[in-house]
């Protein structure tokens, strides 16, 4: 059966210590896995997009958004975010994070981060066209849930019979 482990505080962020990233969550979030970041639209509906992600030296999740993106516009208005990530090698290993953006940094730092992630994720420089301008977003987690369904094993479509 699936095993879920909560590794942080839940609830309103005021007065609550940020969630701690456990070793399993840290491994997934700092690996070459794709995260899905959900933000809140003006009308309250969710907006979700895949992103490259990393962790900074203060245990905050870091990702990049183009300055013209809907997600960045949403986060400037409402800093709450939900992030889910599944292990590309074992999709039955996942981490879910709820938190809020606590810092935004523009160029040139955002471009440098994006270029480094391109090397990490695709093995070469970011392909053309490179975004005009972007922002790095730093998320302080309020809740972290790691889950691993150890009894399940991934069988890609090509392996199924």
JSON list of C-alpha atoms in Angstrom, two decimals:
[
{"chain": "A", "resi": 1, "resn": "UNK", "atom": "CA", "xyz": [0.00, 0.00, 0.00]},
{"chain": "A", "resi": 2, "resn": "UNK", "atom": "CA", "xyz": [0.94, 3.62, -0.44]},
{"chain": "A", "resi": 3, "resn": "UNK", "atom": "CA", "xyz": [2.90, 5.21, 2.35]},
{"chain": "A", "resi": 4, "resn": "UNK", "atom": "CA", "xyz": [2.47, 8.94, 2.93]},
{"chain": "A", "resi": 5, "resn": "UNK", "atom": "CA", "xyz": [4.59, 10.88, 5.35]},
{"chain": "A", "resi": 6, "resn": "UNK", "atom": "CA", "xyz": [3.85, 14.44, 6.36]},
{"chain": "A", "resi": 7, "resn": "UNK", "atom": "CA", "xyz": [7.02, 16.32, 7.09]},
{"chain": "A", "resi": 8, "resn": "UNK", "atom": "CA", "xyz": [5.79, 19.78, 7.98]},
{"chain": "A", "resi": 9, "resn": "UNK", "atom": "CA", "xyz": [3.31, 22.03, 9.64]},
{"chain": "A", "resi": 10, "resn": "UNK", "atom": "CA", "xyz": [-0.13, 22.56, 8.15]},
{"chain": "A", "resi": 11, "resn": "UNK", "atom": "CA", "xyz": [-2.51, 25.45, 8.49]},
{"chain": "A", "resi": 12, "resn": "UNK", "atom": "CA", "xyz": [-2.34, 29.19, 8.16]},
{"chain": "A", "resi": 13, "resn": "UNK", "atom": "CA", "xyz": [1.19, 30.42, 7.58]},
{"chain": "A", "resi": 14, "resn": "UNK", "atom": "CA", "xyz": [1.13, 33.19, 10.14]},
{"chain": "A", "resi": 15, "resn": "UNK", "atom": "CA", "xyz": [3.10, 32.11, 13.18]},
{"chain": "A", "resi": 16, "resn": "UNK", "atom": "CA", "xyz": [3.78, 28.60, 11.88]},
{"chain": "A", "resi": 17, "resn": "UNK", "atom": "CA", "xyz": [7.32, 27.39, 11.36]},
{"chain": "A", "resi": 18, "resn": "UNK", "atom": "CA", "xyz": [7.99, 26.46, 7.72]},
{"chain": "A", "resi": 19, "resn": "UNK", "atom": "CA", "xyz": [7.73, 22.78, 6.89]},
{"chain": "A", "resi": 20, "resn": "UNK", "atom": "CA", "xyz": [10.90, 20.74, 6.96]},
{"chain": "A", "resi": 21, "resn": "UNK", "atom": "CA", "xyz": [11.92, 18.89, 3.81]},
{"chain": "A", "resi": 22, "resn": "UNK", "atom": "CA", "xyz": [12.66, 15.27, 4.61]},
{"chain": "A", "resi": 23, "resn": "UNK", "atom": "CA", "xyz": [15.46, 13.42, 2.84]},
{"chain": "A", "resi": 24, "resn": "UNK", "atom": "CA", "xyz": [13.07, 11.66, 0.42]},
{"chain": "A", "resi": 25, "resn": "UNK", "atom": "CA", "xyz": [11.32, 14.92, -0.50]},
{"chain": "A", "resi": 26, "resn": "UNK", "atom": "CA", "xyz": [14.66, 16.71, -0.85]},
{"chain": "A", "resi": 27, "resn": "UNK", "atom": "CA", "xyz": [15.95, 13.99, -3.18]},
{"chain": "A", "resi": 28, "resn": "UNK", "atom": "CA", "xyz": [12.94, 14.29, -5.47]},
{"chain": "A", "resi": 29, "resn": "UNK", "atom": "CA", "xyz": [12.84, 18.10, -5.46]},
{"chain": "A", "resi": 30, "resn": "UNK", "atom": "CA", "xyz": [16.55, 18.46, -6.21]},
{"chain": "A", "resi": 31, "resn": "UNK", "atom": "CA", "xyz": [16.59, 15.76, -8.90]},
{"chain": "A", "resi": 32, "resn": "UNK", "atom": "CA", "xyz": [15.77, 16.07, -12.60]},
{"chain": "A", "resi": 33, "resn": "UNK", "atom": "CA", "xyz": [12.05, 15.68, -12.02]},
{"chain": "A", "resi": 34, "resn": "UNK", "atom": "CA", "xyz": [9.30, 17.90, -13.40]},
{"chain": "A", "resi": 35, "resn": "UNK", "atom": "CA", "xyz": [7.10, 19.73, -10.92]},
{"chain": "A", "resi": 36, "resn": "UNK", "atom": "CA", "xyz": [3.59, 21.01, -11.55]},
{"chain": "A", "resi": 37, "resn": "UNK", "atom": "CA", "xyz": [2.94, 24.39, -9.99]},
{"chain": "A", "resi": 38, "resn": "UNK", "atom": "CA", "xyz": [-0.66, 25.38, -9.33]},
{"chain": "A", "resi": 39, "resn": "UNK", "atom": "CA", "xyz": [-1.61, 29.02, -8.74]},
{"chain": "A", "resi": 40, "resn": "UNK", "atom": "CA", "xyz": [-4.96, 30.72, -8.18]},
{"chain": "A", "resi": 41, "resn": "UNK", "atom": "CA", "xyz": [-6.64, 32.65, -11.01]},
{"chain": "A", "resi": 42, "resn": "UNK", "atom": "CA", "xyz": [-8.62, 35.86, -10.41]},
{"chain": "A", "resi": 43, "resn": "UNK", "atom": "CA", "xyz": [-11.87, 33.88, -10.41]},
{"chain": "A", "resi": 44, "resn": "UNK", "atom": "CA", "xyz": [-10.53, 31.34, -7.90]},
{"chain": "A", "resi": 45, "resn": "UNK", "atom": "CA", "xyz": [-9.95, 28.55, -10.44]},
{"chain": "A", "resi": 46, "resn": "UNK", "atom": "CA", "xyz": [-6.61, 26.71, -10.50]},
{"chain": "A", "resi": 47, "resn": "UNK", "atom": "CA", "xyz": [-3.88, 27.26, -13.08]},
{"chain": "A", "resi": 48, "resn": "UNK", "atom": "CA", "xyz": [-1.23, 24.52, -13.31]},
{"chain": "A", "resi": 49, "resn": "UNK", "atom": "CA", "xyz": [1.95, 24.30, -15.39]},
{"chain": "A", "resi": 50, "resn": "UNK", "atom": "CA", "xyz": [5.05, 22.04, -15.42]},
{"chain": "A", "resi": 51, "resn": "UNK", "atom": "CA", "xyz": [8.35, 23.62, -14.37]},
{"chain": "A", "resi": 52, "resn": "UNK", "atom": "CA", "xyz": [11.95, 22.77, -13.63]},
{"chain": "A", "resi": 53, "resn": "UNK", "atom": "CA", "xyz": [12.52, 23.05, -9.90]},
{"chain": "A", "resi": 54, "resn": "UNK", "atom": "CA", "xyz": [15.30, 23.09, -7.31]},
{"chain": "A", "resi": 55, "resn": "UNK", "atom": "CA", "xyz": [15.89, 23.79, -3.61]},
{"chain": "A", "resi": 56, "resn": "UNK", "atom": "CA", "xyz": [17.98, 26.68, -2.30]},
{"chain": "A", "resi": 57, "resn": "UNK", "atom": "CA", "xyz": [20.27, 26.66, 0.73]},
{"chain": "A", "resi": 58, "resn": "UNK", "atom": "CA", "xyz": [17.37, 27.78, 2.95]},
{"chain": "A", "resi": 59, "resn": "UNK", "atom": "CA", "xyz": [15.12, 24.81, 2.02]},
{"chain": "A", "resi": 60, "resn": "UNK", "atom": "CA", "xyz": [12.92, 26.94, -0.21]},
{"chain": "A", "resi": 61, "resn": "UNK", "atom": "CA", "xyz": [11.68, 25.59, -3.52]},
{"chain": "A", "resi": 62, "resn": "UNK", "atom": "CA", "xyz": [12.86, 27.61, -6.50]},
{"chain": "A", "resi": 63, "resn": "UNK", "atom": "CA", "xyz": [11.41, 27.80, -10.00]},
{"chain": "A", "resi": 64, "resn": "UNK", "atom": "CA", "xyz": [11.39, 30.18, -12.97]},
{"chain": "A", "resi": 65, "resn": "UNK", "atom": "CA", "xyz": [8.48, 31.96, -14.63]},
{"chain": "A", "resi": 66, "resn": "UNK", "atom": "CA", "xyz": [8.55, 34.19, -17.68]},
{"chain": "A", "resi": 67, "resn": "UNK", "atom": "CA", "xyz": [7.60, 37.75, -16.79]},
{"chain": "A", "resi": 68, "resn": "UNK", "atom": "CA", "xyz": [4.65, 37.62, -19.20]},
{"chain": "A", "resi": 69, "resn": "UNK", "atom": "CA", "xyz": [3.22, 34.37, -17.75]},
{"chain": "A", "resi": 70, "resn": "UNK", "atom": "CA", "xyz": [-0.23, 33.91, -16.24]},
{"chain": "A", "resi": 71, "resn": "UNK", "atom": "CA", "xyz": [1.33, 32.05, -13.30]},
{"chain": "A", "resi": 72, "resn": "UNK", "atom": "CA", "xyz": [3.61, 34.95, -12.37]},
{"chain": "A", "resi": 73, "resn": "UNK", "atom": "CA", "xyz": [0.72, 37.40, -12.61]},
{"chain": "A", "resi": 74, "resn": "UNK", "atom": "CA", "xyz": [-1.30, 35.11, -10.31]},
{"chain": "A", "resi": 75, "resn": "UNK", "atom": "CA", "xyz": [1.54, 34.81, -7.77]},
{"chain": "A", "resi": 76, "resn": "UNK", "atom": "CA", "xyz": [2.06, 38.57, -7.62]},
{"chain": "A", "resi": 77, "resn": "UNK", "atom": "CA", "xyz": [-1.60, 38.89, -6.64]},
{"chain": "A", "resi": 78, "resn": "UNK", "atom": "CA", "xyz": [-1.83, 35.79, -4.42]},
{"chain": "A", "resi": 79, "resn": "UNK", "atom": "CA", "xyz": [1.41, 34.10, -3.26]},
{"chain": "A", "resi": 80, "resn": "UNK", "atom": "CA", "xyz": [-0.20, 30.76, -2.37]},
{"chain": "A", "resi": 81, "resn": "UNK", "atom": "CA", "xyz": [1.01, 27.81, -4.41]},
{"chain": "A", "resi": 82, "resn": "UNK", "atom": "CA", "xyz": [0.62, 24.05, -4.59]},
{"chain": "A", "resi": 83, "resn": "UNK", "atom": "CA", "xyz": [3.39, 21.99, -6.13]},
{"chain": "A", "resi": 84, "resn": "UNK", "atom": "CA", "xyz": [3.33, 18.31, -7.01]},
{"chain": "A", "resi": 85, "resn": "UNK", "atom": "CA", "xyz": [6.22, 16.29, -8.33]},
{"chain": "A", "resi": 86, "resn": "UNK", "atom": "CA", "xyz": [6.50, 12.68, -9.44]},
{"chain": "A", "resi": 87, "resn": "UNK", "atom": "CA", "xyz": [9.78, 10.78, -9.79]},
{"chain": "A", "resi": 88, "resn": "UNK", "atom": "CA", "xyz": [10.49, 10.34, -13.53]},
{"chain": "A", "resi": 89, "resn": "UNK", "atom": "CA", "xyz": [12.05, 6.93, -12.80]},
{"chain": "A", "resi": 90, "resn": "UNK", "atom": "CA", "xyz": [9.36, 5.70, -10.38]},
{"chain": "A", "resi": 91, "resn": "UNK", "atom": "CA", "xyz": [6.02, 7.50, -10.80]},
{"chain": "A", "resi": 92, "resn": "UNK", "atom": "CA", "xyz": [4.78, 5.87, -7.59]},
{"chain": "A", "resi": 93, "resn": "UNK", "atom": "CA", "xyz": [7.17, 8.13, -5.64]},
{"chain": "A", "resi": 94, "resn": "UNK", "atom": "CA", "xyz": [5.88, 11.67, -5.27]},
{"chain": "A", "resi": 95, "resn": "UNK", "atom": "CA", "xyz": [5.95, 14.78, -3.12]},
{"chain": "A", "resi": 96, "resn": "UNK", "atom": "CA", "xyz": [3.24, 17.40, -2.65]},
{"chain": "A", "resi": 97, "resn": "UNK", "atom": "CA", "xyz": [3.96, 20.84, -1.26]},
{"chain": "A", "resi": 98, "resn": "UNK", "atom": "CA", "xyz": [1.70, 23.71, -0.26]},
{"chain": "A", "resi": 99, "resn": "UNK", "atom": "CA", "xyz": [3.29, 27.03, 0.52]},
{"chain": "A", "resi": 100, "resn": "UNK", "atom": "CA", "xyz": [3.69, 30.63, -0.51]},
{"chain": "A", "resi": 101, "resn": "UNK", "atom": "CA", "xyz": [6.10, 32.67, -2.57]},
{"chain": "A", "resi": 102, "resn": "UNK", "atom": "CA", "xyz": [8.24, 34.67, -0.15]},
{"chain": "A", "resi": 103, "resn": "UNK", "atom": "CA", "xyz": [10.75, 36.15, -2.57]},
{"chain": "A", "resi": 104, "resn": "UNK", "atom": "CA", "xyz": [11.01, 37.05, -6.27]},
{"chain": "A", "resi": 105, "resn": "UNK", "atom": "CA", "xyz": [14.26, 37.82, -8.11]},
{"chain": "A", "resi": 106, "resn": "UNK", "atom": "CA", "xyz": [14.59, 39.11, -11.65]},
{"chain": "A", "resi": 107, "resn": "UNK", "atom": "CA", "xyz": [17.39, 39.21, -14.19]},
{"chain": "A", "resi": 108, "resn": "UNK", "atom": "CA", "xyz": [20.26, 38.44, -14.47]},
{"chain": "A", "resi": 109, "resn": "UNK", "atom": "CA", "xyz": [19.93, 35.90, -11.65]},
{"chain": "A", "resi": 110, "resn": "UNK", "atom": "CA", "xyz": [16.79, 34.36, -13.16]},
{"chain": "A", "resi": 111, "resn": "UNK", "atom": "CA", "xyz": [18.50, 33.77, -16.53]},
{"chain": "A", "resi": 112, "resn": "UNK", "atom": "CA", "xyz": [21.58, 32.26, -14.85]},
{"chain": "A", "resi": 113, "resn": "UNK", "atom": "CA", "xyz": [19.35, 29.86, -12.88]},
{"chain": "A", "resi": 114, "resn": "UNK", "atom": "CA", "xyz": [17.43, 28.90, -16.04]},
{"chain": "A", "resi": 115, "resn": "UNK", "atom": "CA", "xyz": [20.65, 28.22, -17.95]},
{"chain": "A", "resi": 116, "resn": "UNK", "atom": "CA", "xyz": [21.96, 26.00, -15.14]},
{"chain": "A", "resi": 117, "resn": "UNK", "atom": "CA", "xyz": [18.70, 24.05, -14.99]},
{"chain": "A", "resi": 118, "resn": "UNK", "atom": "CA", "xyz": [18.84, 23.54, -18.77]},
{"chain": "A", "resi": 119, "resn": "UNK", "atom": "CA", "xyz": [22.26, 21.91, -18.35]},
{"chain": "A", "resi": 120, "resn": "UNK", "atom": "CA", "xyz": [20.88, 19.78, -15.50]},
{"chain": "A", "resi": 121, "resn": "UNK", "atom": "CA", "xyz": [17.64, 18.75, -17.23]},
{"chain": "A", "resi": 122, "resn": "UNK", "atom": "CA", "xyz": [18.50, 18.55, -20.94]},
{"chain": "A", "resi": 123, "resn": "UNK", "atom": "CA", "xyz": [22.31, 18.46, -20.96]},
{"chain": "A", "resi": 124, "resn": "UNK", "atom": "CA", "xyz": [22.93, 21.62, -22.98]},
{"chain": "A", "resi": 125, "resn": "UNK", "atom": "CA", "xyz": [22.19, 25.35, -23.11]},
{"chain": "A", "resi": 126, "resn": "UNK", "atom": "CA", "xyz": [18.57, 26.52, -23.16]},
{"chain": "A", "resi": 127, "resn": "UNK", "atom": "CA", "xyz": [17.33, 26.23, -26.76]},
{"chain": "A", "resi": 128, "resn": "UNK", "atom": "CA", "xyz": [16.22, 29.22, -28.83]},
{"chain": "A", "resi": 129, "resn": "UNK", "atom": "CA", "xyz": [14.10, 31.17, -28.44]},
{"chain": "A", "resi": 130, "resn": "UNK", "atom": "CA", "xyz": [15.30, 31.99, -24.92]},
{"chain": "A", "resi": 131, "resn": "UNK", "atom": "CA", "xyz": [12.64, 33.90, -22.91]},
{"chain": "A", "resi": 132, "resn": "UNK", "atom": "CA", "xyz": [13.10, 37.69, -22.95]},
{"chain": "A", "resi": 133, "resn": "UNK", "atom": "CA", "xyz": [12.91, 38.11, -19.17]},
{"chain": "A", "resi": 134, "resn": "UNK", "atom": "CA", "xyz": [11.98, 36.00, -16.22]},
{"chain": "A", "resi": 135, "resn": "UNK", "atom": "CA", "xyz": [11.62, 35.86, -12.48]},
{"chain": "A", "resi": 136, "resn": "UNK", "atom": "CA", "xyz": [12.88, 33.34, -9.95]},
{"chain": "A", "resi": 137, "resn": "UNK", "atom": "CA", "xyz": [10.29, 32.45, -7.34]},
{"chain": "A", "resi": 138, "resn": "UNK", "atom": "CA", "xyz": [11.19, 31.17, -3.88]},
{"chain": "A", "resi": 139, "resn": "UNK", "atom": "CA", "xyz": [8.54, 29.14, -2.06]},
{"chain": "A", "resi": 140, "resn": "UNK", "atom": "CA", "xyz": [8.54, 28.56, 1.67]},
{"chain": "A", "resi": 141, "resn": "UNK", "atom": "CA", "xyz": [6.70, 25.27, 2.25]},
{"chain": "A", "resi": 142, "resn": "UNK", "atom": "CA", "xyz": [3.85, 25.18, 4.77]},
{"chain": "A", "resi": 143, "resn": "UNK", "atom": "CA", "xyz": [3.06, 21.52, 4.17]},
{"chain": "A", "resi": 144, "resn": "UNK", "atom": "CA", "xyz": [5.11, 18.72, 2.62]},
{"chain": "A", "resi": 145, "resn": "UNK", "atom": "CA", "xyz": [3.79, 15.22, 1.96]},
{"chain": "A", "resi": 146, "resn": "UNK", "atom": "CA", "xyz": [6.03, 12.49, 0.56]},
{"chain": "A", "resi": 147, "resn": "UNK", "atom": "CA", "xyz": [4.39, 9.34, -0.76]},
{"chain": "A", "resi": 148, "resn": "UNK", "atom": "CA", "xyz": [5.81, 6.08, -2.09]},
{"chain": "A", "resi": 149, "resn": "UNK", "atom": "CA", "xyz": [3.62, 3.18, -3.18]},
{"chain": "A", "resi": 150, "resn": "UNK", "atom": "CA", "xyz": [6.40, 0.63, -2.78]},
{"chain": "A", "resi": 151, "resn": "UNK", "atom": "CA", "xyz": [4.31, -2.35, -3.94]},
{"chain": "A", "resi": 152, "resn": "UNK", "atom": "CA", "xyz": [3.73, -0.78, -7.36]},
{"chain": "A", "resi": 153, "resn": "UNK", "atom": "CA", "xyz": [6.25, -0.98, -10.19]},
{"chain": "A", "resi": 154, "resn": "UNK", "atom": "CA", "xyz": [6.21, 1.18, -13.28]},
{"chain": "A", "resi": 155, "resn": "UNK", "atom": "CA", "xyz": [5.54, -0.54, -16.59]},
{"chain": "A", "resi": 156, "resn": "UNK", "atom": "CA", "xyz": [5.86, 1.94, -19.45]},
{"chain": "A", "resi": 157, "resn": "UNK", "atom": "CA", "xyz": [3.48, 1.33, -22.39]},
{"chain": "A", "resi": 158, "resn": "UNK", "atom": "CA", "xyz": [6.28, -0.30, -24.43]},
{"chain": "A", "resi": 159, "resn": "UNK", "atom": "CA", "xyz": [6.79, -2.87, -21.63]},
{"chain": "A", "resi": 160, "resn": "UNK", "atom": "CA", "xyz": [3.13, -3.87, -21.33]},
{"chain": "A", "resi": 161, "resn": "UNK", "atom": "CA", "xyz": [1.89, -7.07, -22.93]}
]
